[in-house]
GROMACS .gro file of C-alpha atoms in nm:
model
  213
    1UNK     CA    1   1.543   0.764   0.244
    2UNK     CA    2   1.544   0.948  -0.087
    3UNK     CA    3   1.279   0.933  -0.339
    4UNK     CA    4   1.343   0.748  -0.668
    5UNK     CA    5   1.430   0.946  -0.946
    6UNK     CA    6   1.204   0.923  -1.280
    7UNK     CA    7   1.518   0.748  -1.426
    8UNK     CA    8   1.495   0.495  -1.114
    9UNK     CA    9   1.124   0.457  -1.157
   10UNK     CA   10   1.166   0.376  -1.542
   11UNK     CA   11   1.441   0.109  -1.479
   12UNK     CA   12   1.231  -0.046  -1.208
   13UNK     CA   13   0.932  -0.075  -1.411
   14UNK     CA   14   1.082  -0.120  -1.754
   15UNK     CA   15   0.810  -0.379  -1.894
   16UNK     CA   16   1.072  -0.655  -1.984
   17UNK     CA   17   1.259  -0.662  -1.701
   18UNK     CA   18   0.972  -0.620  -1.480
   19UNK     CA   19   0.758  -0.904  -1.655
   20UNK     CA   20   1.097  -1.112  -1.599
   21UNK     CA   21   1.131  -1.043  -1.245
   22UNK     CA   22   0.752  -1.099  -1.152
   23UNK     CA   23   0.757  -1.439  -1.343
   24UNK     CA   24   0.369  -1.451  -1.297
   25UNK     CA   25   0.406  -1.437  -0.905
   26UNK     CA   26   0.106  -1.174  -0.796
   27UNK     CA   27   0.306  -1.073  -0.520
   28UNK     CA   28   0.641  -0.969  -0.700
   29UNK     CA   29   0.416  -0.791  -0.955
   30UNK     CA   30   0.157  -0.597  -0.734
   31UNK     CA   31   0.335  -0.510  -0.425
   32UNK     CA   32   0.599  -0.273  -0.586
   33UNK     CA   33   0.313  -0.129  -0.810
   34UNK     CA   34   0.094  -0.062  -0.543
   35UNK     CA   35   0.384   0.066  -0.324
   36UNK     CA   36   0.459   0.327  -0.604
   37UNK     CA   37   0.095   0.454  -0.613
   38UNK     CA   38  -0.011   0.411  -0.253
   39UNK     CA   39   0.285   0.503  -0.050
   40UNK     CA   40   0.214   0.210   0.164
   41UNK     CA   41   0.482   0.051   0.403
   42UNK     CA   42   0.599  -0.284   0.248
   43UNK     CA   43   0.417  -0.486   0.506
   44UNK     CA   44   0.092  -0.270   0.477
   45UNK     CA   45   0.054  -0.406   0.149
   46UNK     CA   46   0.194  -0.787   0.180
   47UNK     CA   47  -0.062  -0.831   0.456
   48UNK     CA   48  -0.356  -0.704   0.283
   49UNK     CA   49  -0.674  -0.894   0.281
   50UNK     CA   50  -0.879  -0.943  -0.035
   51UNK     CA   51  -1.174  -0.761   0.124
   52UNK     CA   52  -0.943  -0.477   0.220
   53UNK     CA   53  -1.024  -0.336  -0.140
   54UNK     CA   54  -1.357  -0.176  -0.136
   55UNK     CA   55  -1.542   0.112  -0.289
   56UNK     CA   56  -1.641   0.428  -0.091
   57UNK     CA   57  -1.798   0.724  -0.213
   58UNK     CA   58  -1.773   0.572  -0.558
   59UNK     CA   59  -1.400   0.561  -0.518
   60UNK     CA   60  -1.212   0.246  -0.493
   61UNK     CA   61  -0.981   0.221  -0.228
   62UNK     CA   62  -0.731   0.014   0.005
   63UNK     CA   63  -0.827  -0.013   0.352
   64UNK     CA   64  -0.498  -0.013   0.558
   65UNK     CA   65  -0.620  -0.176   0.895
   66UNK     CA   66  -0.507  -0.426   1.141
   67UNK     CA   67  -0.853  -0.602   1.104
   68UNK     CA   68  -0.889  -0.911   0.935
   69UNK     CA   69  -1.172  -1.065   0.724
   70UNK     CA   70  -1.196  -1.413   0.606
   71UNK     CA   71  -1.295  -1.521   0.282
   72UNK     CA   72  -1.664  -1.477   0.393
   73UNK     CA   73  -1.623  -1.140   0.524
   74UNK     CA   74  -1.643  -1.240   0.870
   75UNK     CA   75  -1.414  -1.055   1.131
   76UNK     CA   76  -1.122  -1.284   1.271
   77UNK     CA   77  -1.084  -1.269   1.627
   78UNK     CA   78  -0.789  -1.046   1.746
   79UNK     CA   79  -0.607  -1.326   1.937
   80UNK     CA   80  -0.592  -1.503   1.575
   81UNK     CA   81  -0.505  -1.199   1.355
   82UNK     CA   82  -0.189  -1.187   1.193
   83UNK     CA   83  -0.220  -0.840   1.050
   84UNK     CA   84  -0.052  -0.531   1.233
   85UNK     CA   85  -0.008  -0.143   1.176
   86UNK     CA   86   0.295   0.046   1.272
   87UNK     CA   87   0.041   0.314   1.451
   88UNK     CA   88  -0.288   0.403   1.515
   89UNK     CA   89  -0.253   0.651   1.255
   90UNK     CA   90  -0.129   0.399   1.021
   91UNK     CA   91  -0.510   0.272   0.995
   92UNK     CA   92  -0.623   0.475   0.687
   93UNK     CA   93  -0.817   0.472   0.375
   94UNK     CA   94  -0.621   0.519   0.038
   95UNK     CA   95  -0.779   0.616  -0.296
   96UNK     CA   96  -0.657   0.385  -0.553
   97UNK     CA   97  -0.476   0.554  -0.838
   98UNK     CA   98  -0.617   0.510  -1.194
   99UNK     CA   99  -0.298   0.334  -1.326
  100UNK     CA  100  -0.353   0.070  -1.053
  101UNK     CA  101  -0.698   0.021  -1.177
  102UNK     CA  102  -0.581   0.029  -1.548
  103UNK     CA  103  -0.322  -0.227  -1.501
  104UNK     CA  104  -0.604  -0.487  -1.374
  105UNK     CA  105  -0.561  -0.479  -1.000
  106UNK     CA  106  -0.966  -0.480  -0.937
  107UNK     CA  107  -0.986  -0.803  -1.152
  108UNK     CA  108  -0.708  -0.960  -0.942
  109UNK     CA  109  -0.841  -0.894  -0.649
  110UNK     CA  110  -1.214  -1.039  -0.777
  111UNK     CA  111  -1.015  -1.352  -0.853
  112UNK     CA  112  -0.880  -1.377  -0.538
  113UNK     CA  113  -1.220  -1.348  -0.383
  114UNK     CA  114  -1.374  -1.589  -0.634
  115UNK     CA  115  -1.114  -1.851  -0.503
  116UNK     CA  116  -1.208  -1.775  -0.150
  117UNK     CA  117  -0.856  -1.640  -0.073
  118UNK     CA  118  -0.843  -1.457   0.255
  119UNK     CA  119  -0.532  -1.260   0.182
  120UNK     CA  120  -0.437  -1.078  -0.166
  121UNK     CA  121  -0.118  -1.276  -0.171
  122UNK     CA  122   0.020  -1.613  -0.103
  123UNK     CA  123   0.305  -1.529   0.163
  124UNK     CA  124   0.434  -1.696   0.426
  125UNK     CA  125   0.401  -1.509   0.768
  126UNK     CA  126   0.686  -1.467   1.021
  127UNK     CA  127   0.632  -1.342   1.388
  128UNK     CA  128   0.912  -1.089   1.340
  129UNK     CA  129   0.888  -0.979   0.962
  130UNK     CA  130   0.497  -1.041   0.905
  131UNK     CA  131   0.435  -1.110   0.557
  132UNK     CA  132   0.694  -0.871   0.425
  133UNK     CA  133   0.982  -1.099   0.453
  134UNK     CA  134   1.015  -1.228   0.101
  135UNK     CA  135   0.872  -0.925  -0.073
  136UNK     CA  136   1.153  -0.716   0.088
  137UNK     CA  137   1.398  -0.966  -0.050
  138UNK     CA  138   1.254  -0.962  -0.382
  139UNK     CA  139   1.245  -0.616  -0.456
  140UNK     CA  140   1.606  -0.582  -0.318
  141UNK     CA  141   1.714  -0.850  -0.568
  142UNK     CA  142   1.515  -0.641  -0.851
  143UNK     CA  143   1.654  -0.295  -0.767
  144UNK     CA  144   2.005  -0.407  -0.708
  145UNK     CA  145   2.011  -0.591  -1.039
  146UNK     CA  146   1.863  -0.259  -1.192
  147UNK     CA  147   2.147  -0.035  -1.030
  148UNK     CA  148   1.870   0.137  -0.832
  149UNK     CA  149   1.942   0.005  -0.502
  150UNK     CA  150   2.136   0.194  -0.236
  151UNK     CA  151   2.167   0.078   0.126
  152UNK     CA  152   1.930   0.273   0.381
  153UNK     CA  153   1.870   0.521   0.114
  154UNK     CA  154   1.687   0.395  -0.215
  155UNK     CA  155   1.510   0.089  -0.092
  156UNK     CA  156   1.131   0.000  -0.101
  157UNK     CA  157   1.058   0.276   0.166
  158UNK     CA  158   1.154   0.523  -0.097
  159UNK     CA  159   0.834   0.466  -0.236
  160UNK     CA  160   0.673   0.671   0.025
  161UNK     CA  161   0.927   0.978  -0.028
  162UNK     CA  162   0.835   0.946  -0.403
  163UNK     CA  163   0.452   0.988  -0.370
  164UNK     CA  164   0.486   1.244  -0.097
  165UNK     CA  165   0.690   1.461  -0.329
  166UNK     CA  166   0.460   1.407  -0.624
  167UNK     CA  167   0.167   1.515  -0.399
  168UNK     CA  168   0.356   1.807  -0.293
  169UNK     CA  169   0.423   1.876  -0.677
  170UNK     CA  170   0.042   1.895  -0.718
  171UNK     CA  171  -0.015   2.127  -0.420
  172UNK     CA  172  -0.210   1.881  -0.214
  173UNK     CA  173  -0.241   2.011   0.140
  174UNK     CA  174   0.049   1.898   0.344
  175UNK     CA  175  -0.170   1.758   0.629
  176UNK     CA  176  -0.361   1.548   0.379
  177UNK     CA  177  -0.025   1.421   0.240
  178UNK     CA  178   0.072   1.328   0.616
  179UNK     CA  179  -0.265   1.148   0.661
  180UNK     CA  180  -0.241   0.986   0.300
  181UNK     CA  181   0.108   0.830   0.424
  182UNK     CA  182  -0.025   0.720   0.766
  183UNK     CA  183   0.174   0.998   0.969
  184UNK     CA  184   0.042   1.085   1.291
  185UNK     CA  185  -0.122   1.468   1.317
  186UNK     CA  186  -0.146   1.603   1.653
  187UNK     CA  187  -0.456   1.786   1.667
  188UNK     CA  188  -0.768   1.743   1.846
  189UNK     CA  189  -0.964   1.767   1.511
  190UNK     CA  190  -0.759   1.506   1.352
  191UNK     CA  191  -0.755   1.275   1.665
  192UNK     CA  192  -1.125   1.285   1.722
  193UNK     CA  193  -1.344   1.384   1.407
  194UNK     CA  194  -1.159   1.221   1.122
  195UNK     CA  195  -1.300   0.889   1.104
  196UNK     CA  196  -1.649   0.731   1.005
  197UNK     CA  197  -1.778   0.375   1.036
  198UNK     CA  198  -1.501   0.268   0.807
  199UNK     CA  199  -1.223   0.400   1.022
  200UNK     CA  200  -1.006   0.699   0.962
  201UNK     CA  201  -1.078   0.878   0.640
  202UNK     CA  202  -0.936   1.138   0.382
  203UNK     CA  203  -1.145   1.376   0.156
  204UNK     CA  204  -1.148   1.102  -0.080
  205UNK     CA  205  -1.219   1.282  -0.384
  206UNK     CA  206  -0.967   1.566  -0.325
  207UNK     CA  207  -0.700   1.296  -0.271
  208UNK     CA  208  -0.787   1.089  -0.571
  209UNK     CA  209  -0.797   1.415  -0.800
  210UNK     CA  210  -0.455   1.488  -0.679
  211UNK     CA  211  -0.330   1.136  -0.743
  212UNK     CA  212  -0.459   1.146  -1.084
  213UNK     CA  213  -0.262   1.469  -1.137
   0.00000   0.00000   0.00000
């Protein structure tokens, strides 16, 4: 996969084209925006619960996890869960970029909670594709229509390459970039000591400052 260029991003998120594509559908609007600023895999975003967005150390974060919480915050039994992560390292806590907050994401999350919604998005679940089948199709339609899509090169996963290069450009430590993206780091310290009660963690303030740059 290759990163999206500045021109690609300008076309993808052109206000008129993007609004027409989203057409009031929350998943169509928020999943690419979150992909741009979190570098999450598509299904990690599509399966997010309303209670996966929480504040830690005074920073608004997205918790990427296979755990599920219902609308009341109760943990769903493992046998009944539909969420999954690609690897153990994929379980992580990501600071939300200020632009995501400016666009009203926290208000959207609160609306979902007030509506007693379990998941952030109303998406169909498939055994093979999880919740990502239709968001993947929708992004492909958008990116092809705008002349951005390239088979196996410029796809939704390219957001991960984009944010990786962005963070490298502001000189965030490469190990922190890997942890931000959910890549496995084969050290004893990372394996055993980068956790707290919330799960695998990052130096949130340091990463948040890098995102803001």
